[in-house]
PDB file of C-alpha atoms in Angstrom:
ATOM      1  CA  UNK A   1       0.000   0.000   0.000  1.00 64.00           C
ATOM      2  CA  UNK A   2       1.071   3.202  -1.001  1.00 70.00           C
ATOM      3  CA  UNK A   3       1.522   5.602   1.729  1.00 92.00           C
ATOM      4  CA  UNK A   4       1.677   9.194  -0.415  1.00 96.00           C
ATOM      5  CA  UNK A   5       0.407   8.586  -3.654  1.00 95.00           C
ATOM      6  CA  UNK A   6       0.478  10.913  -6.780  1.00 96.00           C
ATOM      7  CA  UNK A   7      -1.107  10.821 -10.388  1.00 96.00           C
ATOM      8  CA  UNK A   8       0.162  11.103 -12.804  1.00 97.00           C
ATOM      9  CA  UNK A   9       3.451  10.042 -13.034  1.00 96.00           C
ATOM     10  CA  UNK A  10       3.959  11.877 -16.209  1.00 97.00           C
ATOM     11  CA  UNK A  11       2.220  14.415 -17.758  1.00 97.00           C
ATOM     12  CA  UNK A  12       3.337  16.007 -21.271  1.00 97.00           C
ATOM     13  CA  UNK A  13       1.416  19.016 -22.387  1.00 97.00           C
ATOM     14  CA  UNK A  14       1.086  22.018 -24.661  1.00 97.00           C
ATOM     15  CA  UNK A  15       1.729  25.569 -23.367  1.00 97.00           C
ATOM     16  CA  UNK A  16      -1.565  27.306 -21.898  1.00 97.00           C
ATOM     17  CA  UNK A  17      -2.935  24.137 -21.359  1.00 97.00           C
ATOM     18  CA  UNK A  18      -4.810  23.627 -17.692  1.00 97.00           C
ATOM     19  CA  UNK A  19      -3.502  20.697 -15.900  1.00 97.00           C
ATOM     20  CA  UNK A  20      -4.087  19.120 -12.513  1.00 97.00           C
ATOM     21  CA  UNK A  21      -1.959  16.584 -10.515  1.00 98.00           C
ATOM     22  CA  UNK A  22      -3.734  14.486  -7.546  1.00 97.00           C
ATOM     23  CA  UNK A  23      -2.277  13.406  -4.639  1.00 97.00           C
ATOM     24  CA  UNK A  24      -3.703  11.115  -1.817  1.00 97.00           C
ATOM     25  CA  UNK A  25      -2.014  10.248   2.140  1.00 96.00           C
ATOM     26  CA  UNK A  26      -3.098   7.300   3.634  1.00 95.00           C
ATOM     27  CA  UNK A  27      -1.226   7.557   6.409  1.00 94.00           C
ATOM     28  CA  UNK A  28      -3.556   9.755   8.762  1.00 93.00           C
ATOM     29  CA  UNK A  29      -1.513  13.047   8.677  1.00 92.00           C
ATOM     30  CA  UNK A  30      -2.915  16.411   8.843  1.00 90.00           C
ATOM     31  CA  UNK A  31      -0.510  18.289   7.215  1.00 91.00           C
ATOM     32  CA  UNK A  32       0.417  17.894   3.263  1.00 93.00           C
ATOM     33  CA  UNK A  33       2.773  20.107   0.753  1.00 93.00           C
ATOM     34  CA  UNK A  34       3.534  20.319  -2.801  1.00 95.00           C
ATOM     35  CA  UNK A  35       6.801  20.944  -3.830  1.00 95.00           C
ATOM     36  CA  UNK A  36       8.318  22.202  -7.376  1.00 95.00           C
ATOM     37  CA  UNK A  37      11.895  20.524  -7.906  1.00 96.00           C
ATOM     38  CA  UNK A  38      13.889  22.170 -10.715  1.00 94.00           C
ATOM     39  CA  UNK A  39      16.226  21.034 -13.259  1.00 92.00           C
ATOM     40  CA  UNK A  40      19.209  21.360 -10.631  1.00 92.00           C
ATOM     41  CA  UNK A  41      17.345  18.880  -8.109  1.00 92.00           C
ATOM     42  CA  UNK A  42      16.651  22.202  -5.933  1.00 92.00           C
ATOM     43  CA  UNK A  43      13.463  21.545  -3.915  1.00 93.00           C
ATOM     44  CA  UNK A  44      10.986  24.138  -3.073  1.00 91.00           C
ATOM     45  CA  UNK A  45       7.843  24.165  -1.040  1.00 91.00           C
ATOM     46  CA  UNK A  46       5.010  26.133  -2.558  1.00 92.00           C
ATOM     47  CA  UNK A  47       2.149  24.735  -0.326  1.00 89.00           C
ATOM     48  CA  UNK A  48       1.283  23.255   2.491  1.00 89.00           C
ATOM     49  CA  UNK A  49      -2.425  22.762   3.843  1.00 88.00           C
ATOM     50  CA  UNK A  50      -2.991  21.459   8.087  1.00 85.00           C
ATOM     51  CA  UNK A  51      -6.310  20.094   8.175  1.00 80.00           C
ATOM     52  CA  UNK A  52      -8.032  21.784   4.705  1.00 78.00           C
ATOM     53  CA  UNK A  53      -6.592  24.748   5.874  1.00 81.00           C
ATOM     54  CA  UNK A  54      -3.573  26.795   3.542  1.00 83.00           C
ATOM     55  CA  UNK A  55      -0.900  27.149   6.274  1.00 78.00           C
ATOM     56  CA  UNK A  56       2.155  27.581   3.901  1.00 77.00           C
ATOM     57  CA  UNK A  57       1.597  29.781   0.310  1.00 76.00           C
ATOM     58  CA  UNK A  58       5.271  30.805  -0.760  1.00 78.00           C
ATOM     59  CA  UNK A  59       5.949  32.963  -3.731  1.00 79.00           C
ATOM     60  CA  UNK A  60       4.201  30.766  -6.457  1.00 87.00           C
ATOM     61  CA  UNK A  61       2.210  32.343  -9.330  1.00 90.00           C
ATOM     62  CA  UNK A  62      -1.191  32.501  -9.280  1.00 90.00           C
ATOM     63  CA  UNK A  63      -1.929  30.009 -11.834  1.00 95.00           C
ATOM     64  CA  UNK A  64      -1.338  27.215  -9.701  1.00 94.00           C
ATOM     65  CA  UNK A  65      -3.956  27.083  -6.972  1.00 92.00           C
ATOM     66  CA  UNK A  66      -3.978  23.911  -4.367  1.00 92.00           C
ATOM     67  CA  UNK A  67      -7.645  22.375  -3.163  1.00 92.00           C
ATOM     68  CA  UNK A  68      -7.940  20.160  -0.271  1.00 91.00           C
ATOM     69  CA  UNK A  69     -10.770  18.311  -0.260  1.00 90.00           C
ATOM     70  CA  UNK A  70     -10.430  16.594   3.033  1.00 90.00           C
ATOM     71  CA  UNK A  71      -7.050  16.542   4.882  1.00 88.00           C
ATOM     72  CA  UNK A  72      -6.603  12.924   3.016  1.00 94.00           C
ATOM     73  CA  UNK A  73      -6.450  14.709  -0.563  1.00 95.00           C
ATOM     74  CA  UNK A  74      -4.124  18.033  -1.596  1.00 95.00           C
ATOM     75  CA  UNK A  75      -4.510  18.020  -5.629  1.00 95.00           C
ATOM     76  CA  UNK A  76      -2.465  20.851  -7.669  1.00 96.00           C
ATOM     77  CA  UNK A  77      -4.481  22.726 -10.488  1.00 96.00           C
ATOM     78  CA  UNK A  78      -2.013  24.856 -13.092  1.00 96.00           C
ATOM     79  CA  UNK A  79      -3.873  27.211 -14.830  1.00 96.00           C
ATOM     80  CA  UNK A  80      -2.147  28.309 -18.468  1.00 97.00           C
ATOM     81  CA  UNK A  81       1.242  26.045 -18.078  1.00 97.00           C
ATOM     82  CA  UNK A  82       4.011  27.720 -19.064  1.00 96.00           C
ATOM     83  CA  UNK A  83       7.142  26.176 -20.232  1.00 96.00           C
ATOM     84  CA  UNK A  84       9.014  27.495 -17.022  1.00 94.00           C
ATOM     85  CA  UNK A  85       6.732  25.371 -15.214  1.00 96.00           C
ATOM     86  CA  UNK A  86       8.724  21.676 -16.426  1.00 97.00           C
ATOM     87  CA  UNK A  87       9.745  20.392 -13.202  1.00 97.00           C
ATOM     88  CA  UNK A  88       9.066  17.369 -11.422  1.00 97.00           C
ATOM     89  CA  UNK A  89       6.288  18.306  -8.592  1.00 97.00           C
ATOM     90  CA  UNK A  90       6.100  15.955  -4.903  1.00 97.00           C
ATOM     91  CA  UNK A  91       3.998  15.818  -2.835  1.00 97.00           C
ATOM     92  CA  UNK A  92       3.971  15.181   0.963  1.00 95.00           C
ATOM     93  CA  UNK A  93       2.548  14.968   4.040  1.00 94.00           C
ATOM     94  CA  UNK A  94       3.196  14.867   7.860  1.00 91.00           C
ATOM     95  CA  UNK A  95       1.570  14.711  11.374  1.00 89.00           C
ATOM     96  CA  UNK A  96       2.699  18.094  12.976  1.00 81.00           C
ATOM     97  CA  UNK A  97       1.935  16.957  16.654  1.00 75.00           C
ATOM     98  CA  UNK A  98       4.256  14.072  16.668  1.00 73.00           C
ATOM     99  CA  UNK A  99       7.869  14.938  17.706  1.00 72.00           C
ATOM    100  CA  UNK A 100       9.660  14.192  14.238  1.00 80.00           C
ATOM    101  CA  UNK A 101       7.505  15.865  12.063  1.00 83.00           C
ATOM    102  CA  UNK A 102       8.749  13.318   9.238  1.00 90.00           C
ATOM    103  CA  UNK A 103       7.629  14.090   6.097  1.00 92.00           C
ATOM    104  CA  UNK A 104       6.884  11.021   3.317  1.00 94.00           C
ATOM    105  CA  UNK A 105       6.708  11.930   0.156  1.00 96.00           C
ATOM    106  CA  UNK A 106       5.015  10.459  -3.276  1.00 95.00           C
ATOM    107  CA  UNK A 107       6.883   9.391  -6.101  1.00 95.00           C
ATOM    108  CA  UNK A 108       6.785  12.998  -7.544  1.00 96.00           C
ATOM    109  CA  UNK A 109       5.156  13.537 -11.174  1.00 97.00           C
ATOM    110  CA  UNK A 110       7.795  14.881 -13.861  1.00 97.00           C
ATOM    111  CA  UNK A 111       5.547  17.672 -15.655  1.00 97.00           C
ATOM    112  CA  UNK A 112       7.032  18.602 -19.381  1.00 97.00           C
ATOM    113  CA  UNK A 113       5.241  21.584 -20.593  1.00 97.00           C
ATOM    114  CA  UNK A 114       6.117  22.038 -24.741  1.00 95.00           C
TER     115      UNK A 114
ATOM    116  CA  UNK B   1      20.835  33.896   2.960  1.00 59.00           C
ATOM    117  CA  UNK B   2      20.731  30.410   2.963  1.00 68.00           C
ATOM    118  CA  UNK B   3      19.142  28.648   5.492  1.00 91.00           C
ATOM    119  CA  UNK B   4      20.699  25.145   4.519  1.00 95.00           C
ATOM    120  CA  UNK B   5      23.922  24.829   3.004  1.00 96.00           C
ATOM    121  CA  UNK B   6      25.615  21.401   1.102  1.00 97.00           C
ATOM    122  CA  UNK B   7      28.848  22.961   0.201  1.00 95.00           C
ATOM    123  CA  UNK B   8      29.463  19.477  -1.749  1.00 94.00           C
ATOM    124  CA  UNK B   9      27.970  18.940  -5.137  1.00 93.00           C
ATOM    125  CA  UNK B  10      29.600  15.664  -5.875  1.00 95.00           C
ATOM    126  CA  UNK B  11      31.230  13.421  -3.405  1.00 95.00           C
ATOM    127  CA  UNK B  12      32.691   9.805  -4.693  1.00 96.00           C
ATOM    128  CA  UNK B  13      33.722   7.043  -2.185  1.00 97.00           C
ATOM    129  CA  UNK B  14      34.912   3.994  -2.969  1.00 97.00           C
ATOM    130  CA  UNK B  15      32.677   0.491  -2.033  1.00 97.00           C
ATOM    131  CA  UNK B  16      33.057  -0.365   1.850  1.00 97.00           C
ATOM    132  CA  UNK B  17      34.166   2.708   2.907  1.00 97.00           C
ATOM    133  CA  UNK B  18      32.428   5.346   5.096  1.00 98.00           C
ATOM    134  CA  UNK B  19      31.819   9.133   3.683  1.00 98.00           C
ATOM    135  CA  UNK B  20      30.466  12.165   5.251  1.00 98.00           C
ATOM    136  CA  UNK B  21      28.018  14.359   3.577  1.00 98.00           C
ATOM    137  CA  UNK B  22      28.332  18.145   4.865  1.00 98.00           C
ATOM    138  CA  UNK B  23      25.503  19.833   5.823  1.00 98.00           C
ATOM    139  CA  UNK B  24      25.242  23.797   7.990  1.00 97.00           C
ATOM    140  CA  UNK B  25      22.130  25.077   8.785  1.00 96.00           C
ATOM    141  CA  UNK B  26      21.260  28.611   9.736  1.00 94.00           C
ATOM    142  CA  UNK B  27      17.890  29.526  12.206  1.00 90.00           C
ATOM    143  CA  UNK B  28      17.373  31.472  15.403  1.00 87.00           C
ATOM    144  CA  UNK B  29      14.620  29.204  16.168  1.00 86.00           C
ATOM    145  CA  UNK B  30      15.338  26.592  19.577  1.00 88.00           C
ATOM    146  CA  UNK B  31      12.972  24.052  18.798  1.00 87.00           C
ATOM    147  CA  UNK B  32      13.960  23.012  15.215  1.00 90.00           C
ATOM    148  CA  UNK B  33      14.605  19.194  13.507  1.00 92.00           C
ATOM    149  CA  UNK B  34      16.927  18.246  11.003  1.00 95.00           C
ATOM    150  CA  UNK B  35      16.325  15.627   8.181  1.00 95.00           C
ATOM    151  CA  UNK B  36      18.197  13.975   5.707  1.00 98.00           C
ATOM    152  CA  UNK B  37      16.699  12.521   2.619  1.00 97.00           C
ATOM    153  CA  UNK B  38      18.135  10.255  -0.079  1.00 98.00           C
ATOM    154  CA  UNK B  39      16.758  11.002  -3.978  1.00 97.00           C
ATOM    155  CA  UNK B  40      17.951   7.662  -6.421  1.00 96.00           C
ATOM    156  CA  UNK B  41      18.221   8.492 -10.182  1.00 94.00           C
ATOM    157  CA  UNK B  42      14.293   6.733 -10.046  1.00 93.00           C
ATOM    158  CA  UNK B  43      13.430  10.106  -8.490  1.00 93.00           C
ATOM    159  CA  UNK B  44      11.743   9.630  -4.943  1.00 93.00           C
ATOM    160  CA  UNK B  45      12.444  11.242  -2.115  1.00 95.00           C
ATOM    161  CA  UNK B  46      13.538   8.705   0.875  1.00 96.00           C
ATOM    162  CA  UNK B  47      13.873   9.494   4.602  1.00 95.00           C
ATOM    163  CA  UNK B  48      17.162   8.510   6.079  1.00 97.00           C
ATOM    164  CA  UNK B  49      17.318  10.102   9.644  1.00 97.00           C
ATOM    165  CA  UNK B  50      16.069  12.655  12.018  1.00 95.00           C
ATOM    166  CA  UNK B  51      17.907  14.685  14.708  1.00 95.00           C
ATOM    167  CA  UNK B  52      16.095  17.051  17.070  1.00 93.00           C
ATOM    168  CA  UNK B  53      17.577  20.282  18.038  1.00 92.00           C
ATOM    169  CA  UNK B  54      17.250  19.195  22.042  1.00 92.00           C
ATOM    170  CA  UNK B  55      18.243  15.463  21.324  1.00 92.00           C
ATOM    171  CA  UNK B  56      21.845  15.057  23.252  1.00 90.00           C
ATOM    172  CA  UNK B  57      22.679  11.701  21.364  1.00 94.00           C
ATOM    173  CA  UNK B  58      23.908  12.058  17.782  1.00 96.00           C
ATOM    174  CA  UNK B  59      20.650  10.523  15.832  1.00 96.00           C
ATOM    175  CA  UNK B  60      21.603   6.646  14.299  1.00 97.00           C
ATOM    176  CA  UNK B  61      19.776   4.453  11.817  1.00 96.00           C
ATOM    177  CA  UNK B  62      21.029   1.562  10.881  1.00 97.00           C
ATOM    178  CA  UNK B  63      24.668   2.506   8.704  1.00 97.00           C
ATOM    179  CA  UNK B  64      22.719   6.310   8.421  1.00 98.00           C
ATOM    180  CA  UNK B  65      24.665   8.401  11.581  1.00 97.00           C
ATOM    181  CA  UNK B  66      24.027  12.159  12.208  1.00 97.00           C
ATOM    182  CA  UNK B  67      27.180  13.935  13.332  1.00 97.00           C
ATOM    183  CA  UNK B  68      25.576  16.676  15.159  1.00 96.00           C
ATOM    184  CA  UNK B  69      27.522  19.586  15.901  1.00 96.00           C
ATOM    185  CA  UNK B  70      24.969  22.355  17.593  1.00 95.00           C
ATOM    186  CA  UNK B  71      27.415  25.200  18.115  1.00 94.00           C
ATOM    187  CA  UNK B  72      28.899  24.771  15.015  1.00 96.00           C
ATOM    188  CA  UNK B  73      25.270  24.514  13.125  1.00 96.00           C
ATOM    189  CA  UNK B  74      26.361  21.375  11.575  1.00 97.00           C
ATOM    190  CA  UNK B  75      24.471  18.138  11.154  1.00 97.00           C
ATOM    191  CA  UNK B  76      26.604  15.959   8.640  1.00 98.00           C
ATOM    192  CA  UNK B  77      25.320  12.614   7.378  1.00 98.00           C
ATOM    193  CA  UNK B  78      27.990   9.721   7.659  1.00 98.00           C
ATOM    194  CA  UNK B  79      27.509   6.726   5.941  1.00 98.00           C
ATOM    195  CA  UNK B  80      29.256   3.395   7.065  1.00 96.00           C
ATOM    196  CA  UNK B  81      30.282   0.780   4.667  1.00 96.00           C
ATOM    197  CA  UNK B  82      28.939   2.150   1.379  1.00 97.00           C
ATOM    198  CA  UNK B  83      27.598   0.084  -0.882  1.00 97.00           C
ATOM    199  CA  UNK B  84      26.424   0.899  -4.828  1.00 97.00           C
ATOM    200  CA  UNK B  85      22.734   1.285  -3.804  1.00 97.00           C
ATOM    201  CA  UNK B  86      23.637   4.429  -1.810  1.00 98.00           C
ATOM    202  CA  UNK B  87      24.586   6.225  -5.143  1.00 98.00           C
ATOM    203  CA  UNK B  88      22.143   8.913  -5.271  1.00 98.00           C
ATOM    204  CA  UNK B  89      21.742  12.759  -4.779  1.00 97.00           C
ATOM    205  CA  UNK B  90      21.015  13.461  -0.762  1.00 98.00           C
ATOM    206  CA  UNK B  91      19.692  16.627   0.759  1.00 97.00           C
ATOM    207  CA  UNK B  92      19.820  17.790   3.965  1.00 97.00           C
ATOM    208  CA  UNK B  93      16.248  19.832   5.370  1.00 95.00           C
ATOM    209  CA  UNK B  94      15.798  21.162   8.267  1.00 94.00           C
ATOM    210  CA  UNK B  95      12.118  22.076   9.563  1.00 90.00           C
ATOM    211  CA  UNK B  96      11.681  25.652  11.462  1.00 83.00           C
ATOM    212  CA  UNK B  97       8.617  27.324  13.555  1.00 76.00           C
ATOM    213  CA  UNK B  98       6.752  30.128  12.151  1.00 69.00           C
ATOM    214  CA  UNK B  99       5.780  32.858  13.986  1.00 64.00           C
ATOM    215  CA  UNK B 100       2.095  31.714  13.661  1.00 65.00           C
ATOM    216  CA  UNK B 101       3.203  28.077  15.327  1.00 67.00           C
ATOM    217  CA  UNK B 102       3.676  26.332  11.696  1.00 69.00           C
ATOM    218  CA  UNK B 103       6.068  24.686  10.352  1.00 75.00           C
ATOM    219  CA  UNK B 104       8.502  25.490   7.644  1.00 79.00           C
ATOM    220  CA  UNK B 105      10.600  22.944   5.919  1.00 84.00           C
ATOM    221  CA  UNK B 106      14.257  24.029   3.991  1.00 91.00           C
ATOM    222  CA  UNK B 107      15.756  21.893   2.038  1.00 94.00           C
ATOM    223  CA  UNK B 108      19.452  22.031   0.554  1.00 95.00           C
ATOM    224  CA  UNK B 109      20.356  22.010  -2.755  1.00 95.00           C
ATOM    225  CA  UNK B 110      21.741  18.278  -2.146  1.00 96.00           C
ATOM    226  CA  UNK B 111      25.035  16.533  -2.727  1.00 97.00           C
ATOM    227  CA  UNK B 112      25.612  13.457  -5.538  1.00 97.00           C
ATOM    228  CA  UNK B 113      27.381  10.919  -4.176  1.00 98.00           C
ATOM    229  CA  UNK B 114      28.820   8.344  -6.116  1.00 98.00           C
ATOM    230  CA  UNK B 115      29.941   4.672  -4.823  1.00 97.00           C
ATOM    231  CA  UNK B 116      32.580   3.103  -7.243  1.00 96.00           C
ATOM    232  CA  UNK B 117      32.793  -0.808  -6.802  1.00 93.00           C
TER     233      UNK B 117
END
């Protein structure tokens, strides 16, 4: 069982396109993030939501706009892809009350925007 | 500034030895954790070890150590007995309070270690 799952894997689009990536925790956190990771392997939070609730909105453009369904669920909706936007995006979650604060991540989905 | 710094980009070590990874962090916050992750060349993002800014005991996991220097701000990952699997690109976070009580994670921009058999 997958603890941090994200679809797709892959996704290959056209400029201005809309896209979405999902991502589900089964592992009874309340906290999840999305991360953008560049072509240098740098890793950079853009969101994080702690029970439904944005907590953590760095300097991201507007066309990408997280919704949390339930705390279970933090999907990623990019509005007008640019091709600046190729990266690979992870997410992750966390339980903020326990002492560690791990967070597991998904597999990460390797956006190519053309 | 940087709030975590990997001042190694590539690092090669030969099979069975033992390497350290260099990582220096920079906060003003007491209560703060330290991480290290492990990326393969599949791409996911792997937790190795945790150390706790008020832990006294240098954090261990299995051939994963945490050197943990707190005056120095240091918190260097040493690996014992490398072995080809542990070729990968490994980043060093650390995870910080917010003013408003949340949490903020930083990671570095990671080191690529090599293992040559």
């Amino acid at each position: 069982d997958t603890a941090v799952s994200q679809t797709p894997k892959y996704l290959v689009t056209q400029m201005g396109n809309d896209k979405s990536i999902k991502c589900e925790q089964n592992l009874g956190h309340d906290t999840m993030y999305w991360y953008k990771q560049d072509s240098k392997k740098f890793l950079k939070i853009m969101f994080s939501y702690n029970n439904k609730e944005l907590i953590i909105n760095e300097t991201v453009p507007n066309r990408f706009s997280p919704k949390s369904p339930d705390k279970a669920h933090l999907n990623l909706h990019i509005n007008s892809l640019e091709l600046g936007d190729s990266a690979v995006y992870f997410c992750a979650s966390s339980q903020v009350d326990r002492p560690k604060n791990i967070q597991y991540f998904g597999a990460g989905t390797r956006l190519s925007v053309l | 500034a940087q709030k975590i710094t990997q001042t190694q980009p590539g690092m090669f070590v030969q099979e069975k030895e033992a390497v350290t990874l260099d990582c220096t962090y920079d906060t003003s916050d007491p209560s703060y954790g330290l991480f290290w992750y492990k990326q393969p060349s599949s791409g996911e993002m792997i937790f190795l070890i945790y150390q706790g800014s008020y832990d006294q005991q240098n954090a261990t996991e299995g051939r994963y150590s945490l050197n943990f220097q707190k005056a120095r701000k240091s918190a260097n990952l040493v690996i014992s007995a490398s072995q080809l699997g542990d070729s990968a690109m490994y980043f060093c976070a650390m995870r910080e309070v917010t003013a408003g009580g949340s949490y903020i994670p930083t990671f570095g921009r990671g080191t690529s270690l090599i293992v040559h058999p």
